[in-house]
Short mmCIF file of C-alpha atoms and ligand atoms in Angstrom, two decimals:
data_model
loop_
_atom_site.label_atom_id
_atom_site.label_comp_id
_atom_site.label_asym_id
_atom_site.label_seq_id
_atom_site.Cartn_x
_atom_site.Cartn_y
_atom_site.Cartn_z
CA MET A 1 -3.32 -19.43 -8.96
CA GLY A 2 -6.91 -17.99 -8.38
CA ASP A 3 -8.78 -16.00 -10.98
CA ARG A 4 -7.72 -13.14 -13.16
CA ILE A 5 -10.08 -10.31 -14.27
CA HIS A 6 -9.35 -7.04 -16.21
CA HIS A 7 -10.66 -3.67 -15.09
CA ASP A 8 -10.53 -1.09 -17.87
CA GLY A 9 -10.14 1.97 -15.68
CA VAL A 10 -8.36 3.10 -12.50
CA LEU A 11 -7.68 0.50 -9.86
CA ILE A 12 -7.28 2.06 -6.34
CA VAL A 13 -6.09 0.20 -3.30
CA GLY A 14 -7.03 1.95 -0.04
CA ALA A 15 -10.15 3.89 0.97
CA GLY A 16 -8.79 6.64 3.14
CA LEU A 17 -9.27 10.22 2.10
CA ALA A 18 -6.59 9.98 -0.56
CA GLY A 19 -8.07 6.79 -2.12
CA LEU A 20 -11.51 8.17 -2.13
CA SER A 21 -10.47 11.62 -3.46
CA ALA A 22 -8.68 9.84 -6.30
CA ALA A 23 -11.84 7.72 -7.04
CA LEU A 24 -14.03 10.83 -7.35
CA SER A 25 -11.60 12.68 -9.55
CA ALA A 26 -11.04 9.93 -12.00
CA ALA A 27 -14.61 10.40 -13.36
CA PRO A 28 -15.82 9.65 -15.86
CA ARG A 29 -13.32 6.88 -16.07
CA LYS A 30 -14.44 3.66 -14.27
CA VAL A 31 -12.92 3.17 -10.95
CA LEU A 32 -12.53 -0.15 -8.97
CA LEU A 33 -11.74 0.67 -5.38
CA LEU A 34 -10.29 -2.09 -3.22
CA THR A 35 -10.26 -1.94 0.52
CA GLY A 36 -9.38 -4.60 3.12
CA ALA A 37 -11.87 -3.05 5.82
CA PRO A 38 -15.34 -1.81 5.25
CA LEU A 39 -15.51 1.70 4.12
CA ASN A 40 -14.78 4.31 6.92
CA GLN A 41 -12.90 1.60 8.94
CA GLY A 42 -9.19 0.58 8.95
CA CYS A 43 -7.98 3.95 7.59
CA SER A 44 -6.25 6.70 9.62
CA SER A 45 -8.19 9.51 7.85
CA ALA A 46 -11.42 8.57 9.77
CA TRP A 47 -9.45 8.84 12.99
CA ALA A 48 -7.97 12.31 12.48
CA GLN A 49 -9.03 14.85 15.20
CA GLY A 50 -7.41 18.15 14.45
CA GLY A 51 -8.69 18.95 11.02
CA MET A 52 -7.39 20.38 7.74
CA ALA A 53 -4.83 23.20 7.58
CA ALA A 54 -5.65 25.76 4.88
CA ALA A 55 -5.23 29.52 4.63
CA LEU A 56 -8.87 30.46 4.79
CA SER A 57 -8.98 33.44 7.08
CA ASP A 58 -8.30 37.14 6.65
CA GLY A 59 -4.61 37.88 7.14
CA ASP A 60 -3.48 34.36 6.23
CA THR A 61 -2.06 33.36 2.85
CA PRO A 62 -0.99 30.26 1.01
CA GLU A 63 2.55 31.71 1.13
CA LEU A 64 2.47 31.90 4.94
CA HIS A 65 1.07 28.30 5.14
CA ALA A 66 3.87 27.11 2.76
CA ALA A 67 6.52 28.87 4.78
CA ASP A 68 5.29 27.14 8.04
CA THR A 69 5.30 23.79 6.25
CA ILE A 70 8.80 24.26 5.11
CA ALA A 71 10.00 25.42 8.56
CA ALA A 72 8.48 22.46 10.32
CA GLY A 73 9.99 20.10 7.69
CA ALA A 74 13.48 20.77 9.01
CA GLY A 75 15.15 21.45 5.66
CA LEU A 76 13.79 18.60 3.62
CA VAL A 77 10.46 19.96 2.29
CA ASP A 78 10.26 20.53 -1.45
CA PRO A 79 9.25 24.19 -1.66
CA ALA A 80 7.51 23.92 -4.94
CA MET A 81 5.21 21.00 -3.63
CA ALA A 82 4.63 22.90 -0.35
CA ALA A 83 3.44 25.98 -2.30
CA LEU A 84 1.18 23.81 -4.42
CA LEU A 85 -0.36 22.11 -1.36
CA ALA A 86 -0.94 25.46 0.37
CA ARG A 87 -2.28 27.07 -2.82
CA GLU A 88 -4.90 24.32 -3.42
CA GLY A 89 -5.74 23.92 0.23
CA PRO A 90 -8.48 26.41 0.49
CA ALA A 91 -10.31 25.04 -2.59
CA ALA A 92 -9.91 21.42 -1.13
CA VAL A 93 -11.60 22.38 2.11
CA ARG A 94 -14.48 24.23 0.27
CA ARG A 95 -14.84 21.14 -2.02
CA LEU A 96 -15.20 18.84 0.98
CA ALA A 97 -17.73 21.22 2.53
CA GLU A 98 -19.73 21.14 -0.68
CA LEU A 99 -19.81 17.32 -0.40
CA GLY A 100 -21.35 17.75 2.94
CA ALA A 101 -18.53 17.86 5.54
CA PRO A 102 -19.95 20.09 8.30
CA PHE A 103 -16.90 22.26 9.11
CA ASP A 104 -17.16 24.56 12.14
CA ARG A 105 -18.25 28.08 11.19
CA THR A 106 -17.73 31.55 12.41
CA VAL A 107 -20.81 33.72 13.11
CA GLU A 108 -20.25 35.41 9.69
CA GLY A 109 -20.37 31.97 7.99
CA GLY A 110 -16.59 31.60 7.29
CA PHE A 111 -14.47 28.65 8.39
CA ALA A 112 -13.57 28.67 12.09
CA GLN A 113 -9.91 28.30 12.36
CA SER A 114 -7.90 26.90 15.29
CA LEU A 115 -4.24 26.98 16.13
CA GLU A 116 -1.92 23.98 16.30
CA ALA A 117 1.79 23.71 16.92
CA ALA A 118 4.26 25.29 14.48
CA HIS A 119 1.43 27.18 12.63
CA SER A 120 2.09 31.00 12.76
CA ARG A 121 -1.55 31.67 12.96
CA PRO A 122 -4.87 29.85 13.58
CA ARG A 123 -5.25 27.78 10.33
CA ILE A 124 -7.00 24.52 11.13
CA ALA A 125 -10.49 24.07 9.68
CA ARG A 126 -12.18 21.86 12.40
CA VAL A 127 -15.40 19.72 12.28
CA LYS A 128 -17.52 19.53 15.50
CA GLY A 129 -14.50 20.20 17.61
CA ASP A 130 -12.25 16.97 17.23
CA GLN A 131 -14.41 15.04 14.81
CA ALA A 132 -12.84 16.17 11.55
CA GLY A 133 -11.69 12.78 10.20
CA ARG A 134 -14.95 10.92 10.87
CA GLU A 135 -17.17 13.65 9.56
CA ILE A 136 -15.13 14.44 6.29
CA MET A 137 -14.90 10.72 5.65
CA GLU A 138 -18.70 10.20 6.10
CA ALA A 139 -19.39 12.95 3.54
CA VAL A 140 -16.94 11.63 1.11
CA VAL A 141 -17.97 7.92 1.48
CA ARG A 142 -21.61 8.95 0.74
CA THR A 143 -20.44 10.72 -2.34
CA VAL A 144 -18.44 7.74 -3.48
CA LEU A 145 -21.39 5.29 -2.82
CA SER A 146 -23.65 7.46 -4.89
CA SER A 147 -21.14 7.84 -7.83
CA ARG A 148 -21.87 5.39 -10.67
CA HIS A 149 -18.31 5.35 -11.95
CA VAL A 150 -17.00 3.76 -8.69
CA GLU A 151 -17.41 0.08 -7.79
CA VAL A 152 -16.17 -0.64 -4.17
CA ARG A 153 -14.87 -4.00 -3.14
CA ALA A 154 -14.49 -4.33 0.54
CA GLY A 155 -12.62 -7.26 2.14
CA ALA A 156 -10.09 -7.30 -0.65
CA ARG A 157 -6.62 -7.62 1.03
CA LEU A 158 -3.56 -6.49 -1.05
CA LYS A 159 -1.07 -9.31 -1.50
CA GLY A 160 0.86 -8.50 -4.60
CA LEU A 161 1.57 -6.48 -7.78
CA LEU A 162 1.49 -7.66 -11.31
CA GLN A 163 4.37 -6.25 -13.39
CA ASP A 164 5.57 -6.71 -16.93
CA ALA A 165 9.16 -7.23 -18.07
CA GLU A 166 9.68 -3.48 -18.64
CA GLY A 167 8.67 -2.72 -15.07
CA ARG A 168 5.14 -1.44 -15.80
CA VAL A 169 2.77 -2.11 -12.87
CA CYS A 170 -0.24 -3.75 -14.62
CA GLY A 171 -2.39 -4.77 -11.76
CA VAL A 172 -2.57 -6.18 -8.24
CA VAL A 173 -3.09 -9.57 -6.40
CA VAL A 174 -5.64 -9.45 -3.64
CA VAL A 175 -7.28 -12.07 -1.45
CA HIS A 176 -10.94 -11.62 -1.70
CA ASN A 177 -13.50 -13.90 0.05
CA GLY A 178 -10.51 -16.17 0.98
CA ARG A 179 -9.44 -16.72 -2.62
CA PRO A 180 -6.60 -14.95 -4.43
CA LEU A 181 -7.76 -12.73 -7.27
CA GLU A 182 -5.54 -11.03 -9.93
CA ILE A 183 -6.87 -7.74 -11.40
CA THR A 184 -5.18 -6.10 -14.34
CA ALA A 185 -5.74 -2.39 -15.05
CA PRO A 186 -4.02 0.40 -17.05
CA ALA A 187 -3.32 2.37 -13.72
CA VAL A 188 -2.95 1.32 -10.11
CA VAL A 189 -3.14 3.92 -7.35
CA LEU A 190 -1.71 2.86 -4.05
CA ALA A 191 -3.33 4.82 -1.31
CA THR A 192 -2.58 2.24 1.42
CA GLY A 193 -1.77 4.38 4.26
CA GLY A 194 1.20 4.41 6.80
CA ILE A 195 3.27 2.10 8.98
CA GLY A 196 1.67 2.65 12.46
CA GLY A 197 1.20 -1.26 12.82
CA LEU A 198 4.93 -1.68 12.69
CA TYR A 199 5.37 -0.04 16.09
CA GLY A 200 4.43 -1.28 19.56
CA VAL A 201 1.84 1.57 20.03
CA THR A 202 0.26 3.42 17.22
CA THR A 203 -2.51 6.14 16.94
CA THR A 204 -3.57 4.63 13.65
CA PRO A 205 -5.43 1.37 12.74
CA ALA A 206 -2.90 -1.35 13.55
CA GLU A 207 -3.47 -3.23 10.30
CA LEU A 208 -1.57 -0.35 8.61
CA GLN A 209 1.83 -2.10 8.22
CA GLY A 210 3.31 -0.68 5.03
CA GLU A 211 2.07 -3.36 2.61
CA GLY A 212 1.76 -0.94 -0.32
CA LEU A 213 5.13 0.64 0.41
CA ALA A 214 6.72 -2.71 0.59
CA LEU A 215 5.33 -4.09 -2.68
CA ALA A 216 6.09 -0.77 -4.37
CA ALA A 217 9.64 -1.07 -3.19
CA LEU A 218 9.95 -4.76 -4.20
CA ALA A 219 8.70 -3.82 -7.69
CA GLY A 220 11.60 -1.28 -8.02
CA ALA A 221 9.75 1.92 -7.26
CA VAL A 222 11.90 4.84 -5.71
CA ILE A 223 11.16 5.19 -2.07
CA GLY A 224 11.75 8.51 -0.41
CA ASP A 225 12.71 9.44 3.29
CA PRO A 226 11.53 6.18 4.89
CA GLU A 227 13.52 6.96 8.10
CA PHE A 228 11.24 9.94 8.95
CA VAL A 229 8.43 8.64 11.26
CA GLN A 230 6.37 11.09 13.27
CA PHE A 231 5.55 10.19 16.82
CA HIS A 232 2.51 12.05 18.12
CA PRO A 233 3.45 13.52 21.43
CA THR A 234 0.16 13.15 23.28
CA ALA A 235 -1.20 9.71 22.64
CA ILE A 236 -3.41 9.02 25.77
CA ASP A 237 -1.53 6.53 27.85
CA ILE A 238 -4.19 4.25 29.14
CA GLY A 239 -2.46 1.02 28.07
CA ARG A 240 -4.22 0.59 24.80
CA ASP A 241 -3.08 0.01 21.27
CA PRO A 242 -4.05 1.66 19.05
CA ALA A 243 -3.76 4.54 21.49
CA PRO A 244 -6.51 7.27 21.34
CA LEU A 245 -5.13 10.76 20.60
CA ALA A 246 -5.37 13.83 22.60
CA THR A 247 -5.38 16.29 19.70
CA GLU A 248 -2.73 19.01 19.42
CA ALA A 249 -5.56 21.52 19.25
CA LEU A 250 -5.85 21.04 23.03
CA ARG A 251 -2.35 22.60 23.39
CA GLY A 252 -3.54 25.23 20.85
CA GLU A 253 -6.25 26.07 23.36
CA GLY A 254 -3.68 26.42 26.17
CA ALA A 255 -3.45 23.00 27.71
CA LYS A 256 -0.16 22.51 29.50
CA LEU A 257 2.26 19.55 29.62
CA ILE A 258 3.27 18.71 33.27
CA ASN A 259 5.03 15.95 34.85
CA ALA A 260 3.98 13.87 37.90
CA SER A 261 5.25 16.69 40.25
CA GLY A 262 2.95 19.09 38.44
CA GLU A 263 5.87 21.07 36.81
CA ALA A 264 5.05 22.44 33.32
CA PHE A 265 8.31 21.26 31.61
CA MET A 266 8.04 22.38 27.94
CA ALA A 267 9.61 25.70 28.44
CA GLY A 268 12.85 23.99 29.48
CA TYR A 269 12.96 22.25 26.11
CA HIS A 270 11.91 24.92 23.66
CA PRO A 271 11.06 28.55 23.52
CA ASP A 272 7.64 27.87 21.98
CA ALA A 273 6.88 25.40 24.79
CA GLU A 274 3.61 23.48 24.16
CA LEU A 275 3.52 24.84 20.65
CA ALA A 276 7.10 23.74 19.72
CA PRO A 277 7.29 21.54 16.58
CA ARG A 278 5.86 17.97 17.08
CA ASP A 279 9.14 16.25 17.06
CA VAL A 280 10.56 18.45 19.83
CA VAL A 281 7.44 17.89 22.09
CA ALA A 282 7.57 14.18 21.49
CA ARG A 283 11.29 14.09 22.51
CA ALA A 284 10.55 16.15 25.62
CA ILE A 285 7.73 13.91 26.72
CA HIS A 286 9.88 10.82 25.91
CA ALA A 287 12.79 12.33 28.20
CA GLU A 288 10.40 13.08 30.97
CA ILE A 289 8.95 9.58 31.01
CA ALA A 290 12.48 8.03 30.51
CA ALA A 291 13.62 9.96 33.66
CA GLY A 292 10.77 8.58 35.60
CA ARG A 293 8.88 11.91 35.99
CA GLY A 294 5.93 10.96 33.83
CA ALA A 295 3.98 13.19 31.39
CA PHE A 296 0.50 14.44 31.53
CA LEU A 297 -1.67 16.98 29.45
CA ASP A 298 -3.41 19.32 31.84
CA ALA A 299 -6.51 20.91 30.18
CA ARG A 300 -8.31 21.54 33.51
CA GLU A 301 -7.91 25.28 33.08
CA ALA A 302 -7.81 25.80 29.48
CA VAL A 303 -10.77 23.67 28.59
CA GLY A 304 -12.27 22.30 31.86
CA ALA A 305 -16.05 22.17 31.85
CA HIS A 306 -16.28 22.70 28.11
CA PHE A 307 -14.45 19.38 27.40
CA PRO A 308 -17.50 17.32 26.32
CA GLU A 309 -18.73 19.79 23.67
CA GLU A 310 -15.29 21.06 22.45
CA PHE A 311 -13.28 17.74 22.28
CA PRO A 312 -16.04 14.99 22.40
CA ALA A 313 -13.72 12.25 21.04
CA VAL A 314 -10.91 12.88 23.37
CA PHE A 315 -13.39 13.29 26.29
CA ALA A 316 -15.00 9.86 25.49
CA ALA A 317 -11.45 8.25 25.24
CA CYS A 318 -10.38 9.62 28.51
CA LEU A 319 -13.45 8.53 30.42
CA SER A 320 -13.18 4.99 28.89
CA GLY A 321 -9.72 4.93 30.53
CA GLY A 322 -11.01 6.10 33.84
CA VAL A 323 -9.59 9.70 33.43
CA ASP A 324 -11.98 12.75 33.61
CA PRO A 325 -9.95 15.52 31.80
CA ARG A 326 -12.17 18.18 33.31
CA ILE A 327 -10.74 17.51 36.69
CA GLN A 328 -7.63 15.30 36.10
CA PRO A 329 -4.40 15.62 33.88
CA ILE A 330 -4.42 13.24 30.99
CA PRO A 331 -1.52 10.66 31.07
CA VAL A 332 0.30 10.92 27.70
CA ALA A 333 3.17 9.25 25.78
CA PRO A 334 4.39 9.47 22.27
CA ALA A 335 3.07 6.87 19.90
CA CYS A 336 3.66 6.24 16.12
CA HIS A 337 1.33 8.56 14.25
CA TYR A 338 2.52 9.25 10.70
CA HIS A 339 5.11 8.25 8.07
CA MET A 340 6.64 11.20 6.29
CA GLY A 341 8.46 8.72 3.90
CA GLY A 342 6.79 6.66 1.15
CA ILE A 343 6.56 5.99 -2.58
CA VAL A 344 8.11 8.95 -4.32
CA THR A 345 5.64 10.73 -6.61
CA ASP A 346 5.46 13.93 -8.61
CA ALA A 347 2.69 16.52 -8.34
CA HIS A 348 0.33 14.16 -10.13
CA GLY A 349 0.83 11.18 -7.90
CA THR A 350 2.95 9.51 -10.54
CA ALA A 351 5.49 7.07 -9.07
CA SER A 352 8.76 6.18 -10.74
CA LEU A 353 7.31 2.97 -12.41
CA PRO A 354 4.88 3.33 -15.37
CA GLY A 355 1.34 2.42 -14.39
CA LEU A 356 1.93 3.13 -10.68
CA PHE A 357 0.54 6.03 -8.71
CA ALA A 358 0.44 6.72 -5.00
CA ALA A 359 -1.34 9.23 -2.81
CA GLY A 360 -1.77 10.00 0.88
CA GLU A 361 0.43 8.66 3.61
CA SER A 362 1.82 5.87 1.47
CA ALA A 363 3.31 8.47 -0.97
CA SER A 364 6.22 10.76 -0.54
CA THR A 365 5.34 14.01 -2.27
CA GLY A 366 8.03 16.05 -0.58
CA VAL A 367 5.61 18.22 1.35
CA HIS A 368 6.38 16.91 4.78
CA GLY A 369 10.13 16.73 4.91
CA ALA A 370 11.56 15.49 8.16
CA ASN A 371 8.60 16.49 10.26
CA ARG A 372 5.02 16.95 9.05
CA LEU A 373 3.16 20.22 10.01
CA ALA A 374 0.16 19.45 12.12
CA SER A 375 -3.10 18.90 10.08
CA ASN A 376 -1.39 18.87 6.76
CA SER A 377 -2.22 15.21 6.35
CA LEU A 378 -5.86 15.32 5.60
CA LEU A 379 -5.02 18.19 3.26
CA GLU A 380 -2.33 16.32 1.35
CA ALA A 381 -4.69 13.34 0.96
CA ALA A 382 -7.35 15.57 -0.42
CA VAL A 383 -5.11 17.70 -2.76
CA PHE A 384 -2.87 15.02 -4.05
CA GLY A 385 -5.56 12.29 -4.06
CA VAL A 386 -7.54 14.29 -6.53
CA ARG A 387 -4.35 15.04 -8.66
CA ALA A 388 -3.53 11.24 -8.75
CA GLY A 389 -7.09 10.32 -9.77
CA VAL A 390 -7.08 12.72 -12.63
CA ALA A 391 -3.56 11.59 -13.89
CA ALA A 392 -4.37 7.78 -13.45
CA ALA A 393 -7.53 8.25 -15.50
CA SER A 394 -5.66 9.12 -18.61
CA GLU A 395 -3.54 5.89 -18.57
CA THR A 396 -4.24 3.28 -21.27
CA MET A 397 -3.36 -0.43 -21.13
CA PRO A 398 -0.56 -1.59 -23.27
CA GLY A 399 -1.17 -4.69 -25.40
CA PRO A 400 -1.06 -8.27 -23.96
CA ARG A 401 2.19 -9.23 -22.24
CA ALA A 402 3.52 -11.73 -19.84
CA LEU A 403 3.30 -10.59 -16.16
CA ARG A 404 5.17 -11.60 -13.12
CA ARG A 405 3.63 -11.56 -9.61
CA LEU A 406 5.32 -9.87 -6.83
CA MET A 407 4.05 -11.42 -3.72
CA THR A 408 4.81 -11.13 0.00
CA PRO A 409 4.19 -13.92 2.50
CA ASP A 410 2.08 -13.43 5.61
CA LEU A 411 3.92 -12.56 8.81
CA PRO A 412 2.54 -14.70 11.69
CA GLN A 413 1.20 -12.71 14.66
CA ASP A 414 3.92 -13.67 17.18
CA ALA A 415 6.59 -12.49 14.67
CA LEU A 416 4.69 -9.28 14.04
CA GLN A 417 4.62 -8.59 17.83
CA THR A 418 8.44 -9.27 18.01
CA LEU A 419 8.97 -6.77 15.12
CA ARG A 420 6.69 -4.12 16.66
CA ALA A 421 8.46 -4.24 20.03
CA ALA A 422 11.83 -4.05 18.29
CA MET A 423 10.79 -1.10 16.12
CA SER A 424 9.65 0.94 19.17
CA ARG A 425 12.71 0.18 21.12
CA ASP A 426 15.20 0.82 18.31
CA ALA A 427 13.69 2.94 15.69
CA GLY A 428 11.53 5.12 17.94
CA VAL A 429 11.62 8.81 19.21
CA VAL A 430 15.32 8.34 19.93
CA ARG A 431 17.77 6.12 17.88
CA ASP A 432 21.43 5.22 17.72
CA ALA A 433 23.70 2.93 15.65
CA ALA A 434 23.69 0.01 18.22
CA GLY A 435 19.90 -0.08 18.49
CA LEU A 436 19.48 0.16 14.62
CA ASP A 437 22.00 -2.70 14.11
CA ARG A 438 20.12 -4.76 16.60
CA LEU A 439 16.86 -4.03 14.85
CA LEU A 440 18.27 -4.94 11.44
CA GLY A 441 19.59 -8.18 13.01
CA GLN A 442 16.14 -8.94 14.33
CA ILE A 443 14.62 -8.29 10.83
CA ASP A 444 17.27 -10.58 9.28
CA GLN A 445 16.16 -13.42 11.77
CA LEU A 446 12.46 -12.89 11.08
CA GLU A 447 12.95 -12.88 7.42
CA ALA A 448 15.06 -16.06 7.54
CA ALA A 449 12.13 -17.66 9.43
CA HIS A 450 9.07 -16.14 7.66
CA GLY A 451 10.29 -14.88 4.20
CA ARG A 452 10.24 -11.33 2.84
CA ALA A 453 6.80 -10.23 4.42
CA GLY A 454 5.56 -6.86 3.64
CA PRO A 455 6.01 -5.58 7.24
CA LEU A 456 9.63 -6.80 7.26
CA VAL A 457 10.45 -5.07 3.97
CA ALA A 458 8.80 -1.72 5.21
CA ALA A 459 10.55 -1.94 8.56
CA ARG A 460 13.91 -2.67 6.86
CA LEU A 461 13.52 0.46 4.75
CA VAL A 462 12.92 2.51 7.84
CA ALA A 463 15.85 0.97 9.88
CA SER A 464 18.45 0.96 7.07
CA ALA A 465 17.78 4.57 6.24
CA ALA A 466 17.88 5.66 9.90
CA LEU A 467 21.18 3.84 10.28
CA ASP A 468 22.54 5.51 7.15
CA ARG A 469 21.45 8.99 8.16
CA ARG A 470 24.29 9.93 10.47
CA GLU A 471 22.63 13.18 11.80
CA SER A 472 19.49 14.34 13.62
CA ARG A 473 16.73 16.16 11.89
CA GLY A 474 13.07 16.45 12.41
CA GLY A 475 11.48 13.17 13.44
CA HIS A 476 14.85 11.24 13.16
CA PHE A 477 16.96 11.92 16.26
CA ARG A 478 20.20 10.09 16.72
CA THR A 479 21.79 10.24 20.23
CA ASP A 480 25.11 9.28 18.55
CA TYR A 481 24.73 12.02 16.00
CA PRO A 482 22.76 14.77 17.55
CA LEU A 483 23.67 17.56 15.04
CA SER A 484 22.27 18.25 11.71
CA LEU A 485 24.40 18.04 8.48
CA ALA A 486 23.60 19.69 5.06
CA PRO A 487 19.97 18.86 4.32
CA GLN A 488 19.62 15.96 1.85
CA ARG A 489 16.60 13.79 1.21
CA THR A 490 16.87 9.97 1.10
CA PHE A 491 15.96 8.16 -2.13
CA VAL A 492 16.15 4.27 -2.13
CA THR A 493 15.60 1.72 -4.76
CA LEU A 494 15.83 -1.93 -3.86
CA PRO A 495 17.97 -4.21 -6.00
CA GLU A 496 16.24 -6.00 -8.72
CA GLY A 497 15.57 -9.87 -8.71
CA THR A 498 14.37 -10.02 -5.10
CA PRO A 499 13.50 -13.31 -3.63
CA ALA A 500 9.81 -12.24 -3.62
CA SER A 501 9.51 -12.00 -7.39
CA ARG A 502 8.56 -15.02 -9.60
CA ALA A 503 7.21 -15.54 -13.02
CA ALA A 504 3.40 -16.03 -13.54
C1 SIN B 1 -3.85 16.19 16.17
O1 SIN B 1 -5.13 16.42 16.14
O2 SIN B 1 -3.15 16.31 17.04
C2 SIN B 1 -3.32 15.31 14.96
C3 SIN B 1 -3.34 16.13 13.78
C4 SIN B 1 -2.34 15.74 12.76
O3 SIN B 1 -1.86 14.67 12.99
O4 SIN B 1 -2.05 16.49 11.90
#
């Protein structure tokens, strides 16, 4: 089947901030970077609005940042990993600034810092208001393209992993120019992003459907906390998928959440009102909408006429949906935004299988727990992407050996739409056993018809772990088990000998 080539260096799948950071830090080792979409497209990093959280201002410290990260994560954050993330945060922001990311500055030349929910102080380094993702990615993409050790192959869609008899991941199978291509390498870094495309409405590119997560799971890698999915409370509800975001920074600036009667409802749900943790705000909005009262973000007073300069991306998205946020409240609804779960890694991006690394949203480093703190995702991608690149660069290829291919079949569009609707209905902001059972039944049916496709494997990981977790915590809320038990992370390994594996 197809051609096989060998790359004697680091093979990276995914070109968001994590993948690109890994590519840069692997130098001088050669890097082959594979991406399905052209650079700067098809990745969530480029869509990020808020910015990067880092303790950069007087009076803030990495310890305070780590404490906020741990508190937001509802008992499941690994404190050592949170401390590492927060400690390396300021250097990560400075490094990106040196690459040319034009962070907003104070008059004294420091980093301007804004407030987002569940941060105890203004800590978000922004770029041109709400343009952080796009501007940071443009700077990093420019650097990658001028780095001689990196070769980029766009249009290469991940279809499988190559694995030896001892479980070592020795390469990938991609479809490139319509042809299958096997690429072997000493180290494979999966930076394949999240699972937004498994849900009916997502704030991320819809092509992100957990393919890397699914393949790593099928290969036997340990998967952590798959049930924890973050729903952004204020996706702009103008009937679009992917849904544009109304950044949390708007609430940091004082924008209020109101219902159709104009009542500001958040104080009835949490003492921190609009600045309560993201999962609390998402559930409150979900409840208002379910009760028929609707939900809107009212920035008329807090931002008003300054909207076009302060939040240009949100402003443009609103106008495109016929809403002028200077004079009208913005209709909002929760949408799938981020996967806290993923391929379990250590502080160097090393997964549980030799030869395999993961970084960014597809990884589970333990820094997000049950609920990621706002603007910690670009930070995690930058910090742990660099670490994964450095570690992967020191891998060497073992001698020649027989490899098996782990492949997943494609899921037809109509089946994908059925899955997305079922995930939103039954594994969304609010869950219960009946819904999760129904969802697993739906996944069984789709799998019987179409095989073990990547989106089905990833969806099953979410649904099974959500069913098994008989409590509520962070982004996982069970109406039938509303209380929290003793905190415990989920670690799952799929049984070996899956129908998706066969000898090559
Ligand atoms: C936002 O700007 O509200 C999103 C930031 C994030 O997801 O961390």
